[in-house]
Coordinates of C-alpha atoms and ligand atoms in Angstrom, one line a residue:
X15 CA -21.3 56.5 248.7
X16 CA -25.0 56.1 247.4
X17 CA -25.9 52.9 248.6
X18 CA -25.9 50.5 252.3
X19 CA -27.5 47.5 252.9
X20 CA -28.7 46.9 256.7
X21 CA -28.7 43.3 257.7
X22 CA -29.4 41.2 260.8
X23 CA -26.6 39.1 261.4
X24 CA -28.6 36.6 263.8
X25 CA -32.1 35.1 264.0
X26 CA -33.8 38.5 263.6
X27 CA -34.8 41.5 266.2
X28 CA -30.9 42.5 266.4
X29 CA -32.2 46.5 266.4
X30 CA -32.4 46.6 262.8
X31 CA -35.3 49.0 262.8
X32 CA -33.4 51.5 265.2
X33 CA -30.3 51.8 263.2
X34 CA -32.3 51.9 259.6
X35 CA -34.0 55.2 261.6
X36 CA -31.1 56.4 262.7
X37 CA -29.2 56.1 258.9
X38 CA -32.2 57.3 257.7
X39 CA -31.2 60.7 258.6
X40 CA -28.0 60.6 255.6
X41 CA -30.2 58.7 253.3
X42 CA -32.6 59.7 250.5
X43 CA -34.2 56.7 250.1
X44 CA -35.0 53.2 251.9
X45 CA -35.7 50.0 250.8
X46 CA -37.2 46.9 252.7
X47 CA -35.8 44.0 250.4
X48 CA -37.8 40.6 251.4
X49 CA -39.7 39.0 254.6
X50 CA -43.1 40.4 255.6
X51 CA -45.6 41.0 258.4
X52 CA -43.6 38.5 260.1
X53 CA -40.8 41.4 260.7
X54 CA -41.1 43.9 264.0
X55 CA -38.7 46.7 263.8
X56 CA -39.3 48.8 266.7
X57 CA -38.1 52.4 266.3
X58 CA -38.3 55.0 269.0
X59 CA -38.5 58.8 268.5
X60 CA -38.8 60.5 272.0
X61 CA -41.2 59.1 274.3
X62 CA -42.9 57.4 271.2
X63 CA -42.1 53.9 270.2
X64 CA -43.5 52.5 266.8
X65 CA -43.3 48.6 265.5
X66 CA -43.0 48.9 261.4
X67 CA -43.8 45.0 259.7
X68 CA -44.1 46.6 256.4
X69 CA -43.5 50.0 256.2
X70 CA -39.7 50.6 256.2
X71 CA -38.3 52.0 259.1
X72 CA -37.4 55.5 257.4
X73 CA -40.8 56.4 257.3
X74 CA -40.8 58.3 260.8
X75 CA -38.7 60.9 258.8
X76 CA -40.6 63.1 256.9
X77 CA -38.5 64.1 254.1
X78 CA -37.5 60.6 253.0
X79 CA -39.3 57.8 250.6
X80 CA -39.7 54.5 251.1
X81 CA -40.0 51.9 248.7
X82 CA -41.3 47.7 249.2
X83 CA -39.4 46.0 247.3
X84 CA -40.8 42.5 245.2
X85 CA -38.8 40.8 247.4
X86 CA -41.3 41.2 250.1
X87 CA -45.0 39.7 250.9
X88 CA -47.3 41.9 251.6
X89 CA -50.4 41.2 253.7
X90 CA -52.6 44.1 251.9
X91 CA -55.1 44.1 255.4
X92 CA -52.0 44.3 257.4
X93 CA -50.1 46.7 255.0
X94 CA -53.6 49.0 255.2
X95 CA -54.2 48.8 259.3
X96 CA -50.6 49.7 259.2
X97 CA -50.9 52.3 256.9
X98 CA -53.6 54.0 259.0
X99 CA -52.1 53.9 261.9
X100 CA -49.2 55.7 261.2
X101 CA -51.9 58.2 259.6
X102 CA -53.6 58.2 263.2
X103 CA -50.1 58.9 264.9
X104 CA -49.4 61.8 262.5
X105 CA -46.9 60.4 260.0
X106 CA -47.4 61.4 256.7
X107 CA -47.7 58.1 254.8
X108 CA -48.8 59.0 250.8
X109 CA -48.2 57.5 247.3
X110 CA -45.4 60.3 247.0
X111 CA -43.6 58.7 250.2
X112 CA -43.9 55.1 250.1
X113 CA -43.8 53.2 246.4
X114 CA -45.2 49.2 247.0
X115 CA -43.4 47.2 244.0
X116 CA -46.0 46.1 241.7
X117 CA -43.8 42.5 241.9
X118 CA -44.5 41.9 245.4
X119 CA -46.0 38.8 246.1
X120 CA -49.8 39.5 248.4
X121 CA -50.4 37.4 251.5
X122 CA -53.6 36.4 250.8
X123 CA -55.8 34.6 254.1
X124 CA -55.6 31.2 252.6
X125 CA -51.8 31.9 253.0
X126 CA -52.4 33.1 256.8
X127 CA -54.7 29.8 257.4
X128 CA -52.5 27.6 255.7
X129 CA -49.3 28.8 258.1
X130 CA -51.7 27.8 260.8
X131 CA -52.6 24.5 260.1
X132 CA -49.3 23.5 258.8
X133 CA -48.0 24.9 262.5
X134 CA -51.0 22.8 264.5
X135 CA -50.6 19.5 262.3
X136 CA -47.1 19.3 262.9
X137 CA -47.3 19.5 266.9
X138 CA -44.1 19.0 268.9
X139 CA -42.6 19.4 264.9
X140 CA -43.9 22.7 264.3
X141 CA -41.3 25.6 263.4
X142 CA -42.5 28.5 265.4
X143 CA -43.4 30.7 262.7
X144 CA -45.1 34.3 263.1
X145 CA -48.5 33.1 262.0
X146 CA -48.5 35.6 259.2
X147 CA -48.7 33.6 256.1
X148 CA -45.1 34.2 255.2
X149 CA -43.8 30.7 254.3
X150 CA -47.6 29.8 252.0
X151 CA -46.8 33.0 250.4
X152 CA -43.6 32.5 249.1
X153 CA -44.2 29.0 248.6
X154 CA -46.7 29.9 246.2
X155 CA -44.5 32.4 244.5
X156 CA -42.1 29.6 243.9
X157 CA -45.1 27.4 242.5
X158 CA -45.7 29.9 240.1
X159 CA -49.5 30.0 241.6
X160 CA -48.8 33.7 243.7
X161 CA -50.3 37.0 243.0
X162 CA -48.8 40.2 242.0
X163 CA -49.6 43.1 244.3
X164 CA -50.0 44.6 240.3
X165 CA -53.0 42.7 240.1
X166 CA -54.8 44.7 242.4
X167 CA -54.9 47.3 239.4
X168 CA -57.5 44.9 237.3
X169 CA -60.4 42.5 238.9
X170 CA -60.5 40.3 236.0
X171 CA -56.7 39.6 236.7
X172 CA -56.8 39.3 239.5
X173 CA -59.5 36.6 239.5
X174 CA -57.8 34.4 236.9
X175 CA -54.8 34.6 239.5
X176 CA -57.1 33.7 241.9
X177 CA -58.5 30.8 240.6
X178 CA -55.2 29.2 239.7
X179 CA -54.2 30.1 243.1
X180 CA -57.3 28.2 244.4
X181 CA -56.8 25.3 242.9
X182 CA -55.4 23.1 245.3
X183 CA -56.5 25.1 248.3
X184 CA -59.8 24.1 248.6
X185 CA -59.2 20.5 250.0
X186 CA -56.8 21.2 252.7
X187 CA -58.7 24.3 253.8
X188 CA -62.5 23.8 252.8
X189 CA -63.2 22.2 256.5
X190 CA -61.4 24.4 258.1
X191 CA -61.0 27.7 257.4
X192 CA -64.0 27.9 254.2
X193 CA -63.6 31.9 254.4
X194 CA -60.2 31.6 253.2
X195 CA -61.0 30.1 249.9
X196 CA -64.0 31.7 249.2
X197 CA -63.6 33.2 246.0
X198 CA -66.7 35.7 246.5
X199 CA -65.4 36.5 249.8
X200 CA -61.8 37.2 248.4
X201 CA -62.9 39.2 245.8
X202 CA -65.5 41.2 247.6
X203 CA -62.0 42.1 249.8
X204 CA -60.8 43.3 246.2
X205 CA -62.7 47.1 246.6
X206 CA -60.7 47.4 249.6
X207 CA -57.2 46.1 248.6
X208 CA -57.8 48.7 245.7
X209 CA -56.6 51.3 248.3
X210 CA -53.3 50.0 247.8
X211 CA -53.6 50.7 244.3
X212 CA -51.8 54.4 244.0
X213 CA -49.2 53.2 246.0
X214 CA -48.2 50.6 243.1
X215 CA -44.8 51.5 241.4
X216 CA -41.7 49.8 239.2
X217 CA -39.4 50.2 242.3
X218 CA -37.2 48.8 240.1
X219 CA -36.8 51.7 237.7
X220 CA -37.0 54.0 240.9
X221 CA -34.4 52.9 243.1
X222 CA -32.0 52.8 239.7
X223 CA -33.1 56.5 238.6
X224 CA -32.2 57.4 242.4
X225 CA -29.1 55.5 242.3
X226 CA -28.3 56.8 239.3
X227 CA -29.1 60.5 240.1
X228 CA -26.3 59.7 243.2
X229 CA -28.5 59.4 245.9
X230 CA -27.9 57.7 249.2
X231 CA -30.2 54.4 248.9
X232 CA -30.2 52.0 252.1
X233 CA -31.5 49.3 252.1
X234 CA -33.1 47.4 255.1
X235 CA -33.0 43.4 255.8
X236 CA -35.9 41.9 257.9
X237 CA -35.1 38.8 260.2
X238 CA -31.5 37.8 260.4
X239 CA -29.5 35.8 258.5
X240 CA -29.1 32.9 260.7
X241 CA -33.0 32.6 259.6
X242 CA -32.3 32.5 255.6
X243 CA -34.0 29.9 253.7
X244 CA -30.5 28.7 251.6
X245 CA -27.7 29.6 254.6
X246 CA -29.7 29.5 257.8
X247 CA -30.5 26.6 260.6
X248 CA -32.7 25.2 258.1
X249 CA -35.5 23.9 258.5
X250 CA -36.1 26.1 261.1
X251 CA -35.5 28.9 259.2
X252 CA -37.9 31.9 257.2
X253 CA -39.0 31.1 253.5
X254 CA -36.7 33.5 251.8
X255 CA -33.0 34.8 251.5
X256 CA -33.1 36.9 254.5
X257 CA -29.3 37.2 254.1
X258 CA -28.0 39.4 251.7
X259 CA -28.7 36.7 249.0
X260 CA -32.1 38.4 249.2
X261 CA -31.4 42.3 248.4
X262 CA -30.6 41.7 244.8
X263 CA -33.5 39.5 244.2
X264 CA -35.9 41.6 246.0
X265 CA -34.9 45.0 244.6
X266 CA -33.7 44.5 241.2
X267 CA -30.5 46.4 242.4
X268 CA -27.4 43.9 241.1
X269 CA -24.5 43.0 243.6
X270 CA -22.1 45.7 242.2
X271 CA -24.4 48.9 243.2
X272 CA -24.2 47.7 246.7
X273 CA -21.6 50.0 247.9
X274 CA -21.8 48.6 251.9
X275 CA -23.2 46.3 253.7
X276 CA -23.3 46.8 257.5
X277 CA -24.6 44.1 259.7
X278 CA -26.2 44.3 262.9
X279 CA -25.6 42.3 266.0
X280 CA -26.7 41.7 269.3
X281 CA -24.3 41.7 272.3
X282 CA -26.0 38.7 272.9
X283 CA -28.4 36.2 271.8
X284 CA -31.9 35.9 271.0
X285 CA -34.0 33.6 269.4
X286 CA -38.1 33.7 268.6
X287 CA -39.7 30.5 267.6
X288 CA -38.1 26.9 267.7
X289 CA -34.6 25.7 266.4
X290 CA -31.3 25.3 267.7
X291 CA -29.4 27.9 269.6
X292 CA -26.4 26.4 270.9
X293 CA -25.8 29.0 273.7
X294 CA -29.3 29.1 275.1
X295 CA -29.2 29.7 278.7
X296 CA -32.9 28.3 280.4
X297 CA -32.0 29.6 283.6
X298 CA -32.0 32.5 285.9
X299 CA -28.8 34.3 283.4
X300 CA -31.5 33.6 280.2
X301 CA -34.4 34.9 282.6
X302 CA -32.3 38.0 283.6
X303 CA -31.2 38.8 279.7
X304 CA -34.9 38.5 278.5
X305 CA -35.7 41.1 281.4
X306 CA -33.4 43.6 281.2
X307 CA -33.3 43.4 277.6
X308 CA -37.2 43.4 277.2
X309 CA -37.0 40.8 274.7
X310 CA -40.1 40.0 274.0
X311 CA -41.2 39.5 270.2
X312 CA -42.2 42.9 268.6
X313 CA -44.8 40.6 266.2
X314 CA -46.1 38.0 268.1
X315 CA -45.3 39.2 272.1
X316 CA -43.4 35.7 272.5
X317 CA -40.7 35.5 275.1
X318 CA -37.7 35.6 273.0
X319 CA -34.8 32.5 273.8
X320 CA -31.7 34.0 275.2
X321 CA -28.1 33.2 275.6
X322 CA -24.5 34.5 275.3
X323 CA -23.4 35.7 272.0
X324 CA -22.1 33.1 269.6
X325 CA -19.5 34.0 267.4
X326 CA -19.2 30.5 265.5
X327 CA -22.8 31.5 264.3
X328 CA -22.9 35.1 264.2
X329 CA -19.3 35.0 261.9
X330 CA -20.9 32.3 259.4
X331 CA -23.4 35.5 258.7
X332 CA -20.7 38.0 258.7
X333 CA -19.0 35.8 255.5
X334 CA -21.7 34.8 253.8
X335 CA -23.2 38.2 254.1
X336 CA -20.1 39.8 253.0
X337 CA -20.4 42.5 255.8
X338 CA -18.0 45.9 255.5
X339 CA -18.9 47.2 259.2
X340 CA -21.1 45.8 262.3
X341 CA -23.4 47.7 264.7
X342 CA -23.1 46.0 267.9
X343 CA -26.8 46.6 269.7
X344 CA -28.1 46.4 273.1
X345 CA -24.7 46.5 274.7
X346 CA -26.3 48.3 277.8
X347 CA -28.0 44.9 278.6
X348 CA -24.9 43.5 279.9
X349 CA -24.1 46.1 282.5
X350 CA -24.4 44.5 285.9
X351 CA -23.0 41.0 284.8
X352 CA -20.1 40.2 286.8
X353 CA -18.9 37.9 283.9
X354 CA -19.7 37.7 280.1
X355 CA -19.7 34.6 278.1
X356 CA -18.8 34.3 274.8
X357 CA -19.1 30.8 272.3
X358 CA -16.0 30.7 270.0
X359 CA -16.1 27.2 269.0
X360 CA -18.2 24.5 269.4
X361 CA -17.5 21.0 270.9
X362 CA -19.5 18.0 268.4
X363 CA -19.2 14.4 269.0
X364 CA -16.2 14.8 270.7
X365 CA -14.1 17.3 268.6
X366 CA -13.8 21.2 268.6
X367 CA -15.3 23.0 265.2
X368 CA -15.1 26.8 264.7
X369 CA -17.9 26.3 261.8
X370 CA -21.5 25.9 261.9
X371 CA -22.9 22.2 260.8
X372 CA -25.4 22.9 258.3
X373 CA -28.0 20.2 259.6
X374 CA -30.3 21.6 262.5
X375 CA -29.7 18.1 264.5
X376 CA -26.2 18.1 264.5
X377 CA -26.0 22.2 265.0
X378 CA -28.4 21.2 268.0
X379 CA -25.9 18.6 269.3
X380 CA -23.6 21.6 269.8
X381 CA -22.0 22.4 273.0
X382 CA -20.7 25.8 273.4
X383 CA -16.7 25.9 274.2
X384 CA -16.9 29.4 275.8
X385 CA -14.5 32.2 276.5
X386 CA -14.9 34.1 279.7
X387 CA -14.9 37.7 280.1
X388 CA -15.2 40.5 282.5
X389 CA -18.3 42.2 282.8
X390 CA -19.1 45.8 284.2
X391 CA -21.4 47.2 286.9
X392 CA -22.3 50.7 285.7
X393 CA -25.2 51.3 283.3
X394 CA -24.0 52.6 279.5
X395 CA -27.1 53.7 278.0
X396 CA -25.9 57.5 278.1
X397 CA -22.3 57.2 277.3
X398 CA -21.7 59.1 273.3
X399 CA -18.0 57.9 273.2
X400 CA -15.8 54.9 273.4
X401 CA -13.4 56.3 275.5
X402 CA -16.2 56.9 278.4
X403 CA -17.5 53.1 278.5
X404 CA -15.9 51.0 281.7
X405 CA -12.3 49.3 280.5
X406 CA -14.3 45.6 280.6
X407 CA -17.1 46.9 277.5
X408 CA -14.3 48.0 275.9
X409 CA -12.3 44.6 276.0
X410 CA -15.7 43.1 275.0
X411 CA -16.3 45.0 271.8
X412 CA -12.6 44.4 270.8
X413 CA -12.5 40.8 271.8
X414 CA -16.0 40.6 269.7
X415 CA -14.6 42.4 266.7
X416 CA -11.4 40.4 267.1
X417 CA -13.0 36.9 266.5
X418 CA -15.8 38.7 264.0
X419 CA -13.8 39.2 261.6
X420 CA -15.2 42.7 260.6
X421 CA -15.1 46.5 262.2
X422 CA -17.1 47.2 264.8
X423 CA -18.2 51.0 263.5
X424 CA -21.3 51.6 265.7
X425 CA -22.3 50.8 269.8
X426 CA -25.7 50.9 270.0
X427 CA -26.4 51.4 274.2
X428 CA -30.1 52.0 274.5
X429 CA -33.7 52.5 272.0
X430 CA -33.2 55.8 271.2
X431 CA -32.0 57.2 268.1
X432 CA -28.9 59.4 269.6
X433 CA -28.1 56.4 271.5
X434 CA -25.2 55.3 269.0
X435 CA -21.5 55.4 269.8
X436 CA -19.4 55.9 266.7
X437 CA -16.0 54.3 267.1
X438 CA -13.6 55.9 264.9
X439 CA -13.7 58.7 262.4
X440 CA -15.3 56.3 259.9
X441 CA -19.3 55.6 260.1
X442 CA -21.2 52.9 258.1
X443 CA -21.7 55.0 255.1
X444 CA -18.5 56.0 254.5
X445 CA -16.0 52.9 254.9
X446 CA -12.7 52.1 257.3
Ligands
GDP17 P1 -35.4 44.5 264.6 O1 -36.5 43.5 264.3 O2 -34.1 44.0 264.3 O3 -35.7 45.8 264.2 O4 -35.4 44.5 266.3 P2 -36.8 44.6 267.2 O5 -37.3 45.9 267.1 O6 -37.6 43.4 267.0 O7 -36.1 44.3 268.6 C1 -35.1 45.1 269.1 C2 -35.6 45.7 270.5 O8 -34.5 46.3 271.2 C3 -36.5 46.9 270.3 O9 -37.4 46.9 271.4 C4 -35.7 48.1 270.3 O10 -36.3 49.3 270.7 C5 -34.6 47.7 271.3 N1 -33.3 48.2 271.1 C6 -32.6 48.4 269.9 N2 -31.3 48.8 270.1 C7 -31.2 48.8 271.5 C8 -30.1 49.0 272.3 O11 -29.0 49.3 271.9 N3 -30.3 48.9 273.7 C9 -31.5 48.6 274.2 N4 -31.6 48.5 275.5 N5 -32.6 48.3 273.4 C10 -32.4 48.4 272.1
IMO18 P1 -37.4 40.9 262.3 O1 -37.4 41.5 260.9 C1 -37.3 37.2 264.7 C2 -38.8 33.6 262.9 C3 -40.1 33.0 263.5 C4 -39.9 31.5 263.3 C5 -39.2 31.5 261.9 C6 -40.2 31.2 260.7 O2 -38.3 41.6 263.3 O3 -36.0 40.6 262.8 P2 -42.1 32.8 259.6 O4 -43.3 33.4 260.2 O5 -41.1 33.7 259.0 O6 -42.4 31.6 258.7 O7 -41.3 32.1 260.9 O8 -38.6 32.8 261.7 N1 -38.9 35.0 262.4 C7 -38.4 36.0 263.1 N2 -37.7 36.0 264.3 N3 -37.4 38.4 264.0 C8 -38.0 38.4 262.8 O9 -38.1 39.5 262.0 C9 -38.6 37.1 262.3 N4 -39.2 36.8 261.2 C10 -39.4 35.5 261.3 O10 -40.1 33.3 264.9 O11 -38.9 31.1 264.2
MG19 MG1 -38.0 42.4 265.2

């Protein structure tokens, strides 16, 4: 089975970056696919806890290569500080170990200001977004005006792209962030995005060789695909195909070399950043899921929204994402509620719908109809098989998996990479 795609089956921060560590250990290769420094994956090995926004979560293993894929903006500052500090924490990060695609789009700082001042114009409008430059980026990709991270290899190509780049940046930015279409400036920055040159790579041609040569490739999603730009609560959504629209796009892999795909999801909601979240709970149950789940944003430190788990949503992302397995994260979280709420359907205008509306008003306009469950007292977070959780989580991962409409093949009950329950003989690389 050479190849699994990891994808968030929500609005990102589902635990994606823990389970790409922990498959890591069968794989021979990972991939990141799309997104950029707007992604936090959080992976913790021992007492040490590391946030990856570029570098794919394999990288903590030393034996494994990494690849970014075209699919993804790359902040070259941000892919550089990140580089070194992995360096300072003693992970070996070299050209040998981690390939950059020489497709993938740069996030340059007219990108990052634009983001910005798109967010503060728009006032009680705005989106949320990380602040990274991630929507200017891919905009510009799309208006044929980007910048190859390739281009890095030549100044005087990378100067022409600059200057059609520039064109229209000038008058929205010139006032107020000057430094951000300076061309001296910029390419003054050149000598030190250089660094990133020995990194450059056809990732295309690599992951193929090691997919042809039979080994295990995974791939890892960043955000979730409730955020994708075609399928998600648009507009509040990211600026690319964060669902598994994306992989093939932003690897060069086609759809037929993707053995799996397994999708992670939380027991639970979260959300980062505006938009509508039907089961949204601004009250002391929210307060107490944010707390004992620590969710707070791994990028930006922002209180992430919380709520029950909402399988109307959370099963449009399981079809369109054509998901084989699911990890079910941070199931711990819920010890100590006396009851558990699940969304099955929604209630709109009146009648009961078991499909998410498409248009961000209406989906807002959403009431929950909830089914109620059980909940357990005792804490999980050290229990290695099924059989061992309280009778309640077990009716809640099968009621989940029941209305999912896929297999349930990992419990994920706490940070750490051991702390995965396996349910069944079957694991996510090898199939029901
Ligand atoms: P990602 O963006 O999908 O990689 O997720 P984030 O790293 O942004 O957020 C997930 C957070 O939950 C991180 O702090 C993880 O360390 C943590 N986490 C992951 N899985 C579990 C779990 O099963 N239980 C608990 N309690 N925490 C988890
Ligand atoms: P990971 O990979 C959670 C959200 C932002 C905002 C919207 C648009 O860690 O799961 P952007 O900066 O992309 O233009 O912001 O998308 N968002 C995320 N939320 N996890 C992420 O990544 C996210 N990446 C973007 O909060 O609502
Ligand atoms: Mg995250």
């Amino acid at each position: 089975m050479p190849s699994l795609a990891v994808v968030g089956l929500q609005w990102g921060d589902e635990g994606k970056g823990k389970v790409v560590d922990a498959l890591t250990a069968e794989a021979d290769l990972v991939c990141r696919y799309g997104g950029g420094a707007n992604a936090g994956h959080t992976v913790c090995v021992g007492s040490e806890r590391f946030v990856l926004h570029l570098v794919p979560s394999g990288i903590l293993h030393p034996d494994k290569r990494c690849v970014i894929g075209n699919g993804v903006v790359v902040d070259p500052d941000g892919l550089l500080g990140e580089l070194q500090a992995l360096r300072e924490r003693g992970i070996a990060v070299s050209p040998e170990r981690l390939a950059l695609s020489e497709r993938a789009h740069l996030v340059m700082p007219y990108h990052v200001a634009l983001d910005r001042l798109r967010e503060e114009r728009a006032g009680a409008q705005r989106l949320g977004t990380t602040g990274r430059g991630i929507g200017p980026c891919y905009t510009d990709k799309t208006a044929r005006v980007g910048i190859h991270a390739g281009a890095l290899r030549d100044r005087a190509r990378f100067e022409r792209r600059l200057q059609a780049a520039l064109r229209d940046k000038a008058e929205l930015l010139g006032r107020v962030a000057p430094e951000a279409v300076d061309p001296a400036r910029l390419l003054a920055a050149l000598d030190r995005w250089q660094q990133l040159v020995p990194y450059l790579a056809d990732t295309v041609a690599l992951v193929h060789q090691a997919l042809d040569a039979g080994e295990r490739v995974l791939f890892e999603g960043a955000q979730g695909a409730l955020l994708d730009v075609d399928l998600g609560t648009y507009p509040y959504v990211t600026s690319c195909n964060a669902g598994i629209g994306g992989l093939c796009a932003g690897t060069g892999v086609p759809p037929n070399r993707v053995d799996r795909v397994l999708g992670v999801a939380k027991a639970y909601m979260t959300r980062v950043g505006r938009g509508p979240m039907p089961t949204e709970l601004p009250d002391r149950t929210g307060a107490a899921l944010r707390e004992r789940g620590e969710e707070y944003g791994a990028t930006t430190g922002r209180p992430r929204r919380c709520g029950w788990l909402d399988l109307v949503a959370t099963r449009h992302a399981v079809r369109f994402c054509g998901i084989d397995a699911v990890c079910l994260t941070k199931l711990d979280v819920l010890s100590g509620f006396s009851e558990i709420r699940v969304a099955v359907a929604y209630r709109l205008g009146g009648r009961v719908i078991e499909t998410m509306p498409a248009d961000a008003e209406e989906l807002a306009a959403c009431e929950p109809v909830y089914e109620t469950l059980a909940g357990w007292a005792e804490p999980i977070a050290e229990v290695t098989r099924e059989e061992e959780l309280p009778p309640a989580a077990r009716d809640y991962v099968a009621f989940v998996e029941a209305r999912l409409g896929a297999r349930i093949a990992w419990l994920s009950v706490g940070r750490r990479r051991d702390q995965l329950i396996c349910r069944g003989e079957a694991g996510p690389w090898t199939g029901a």
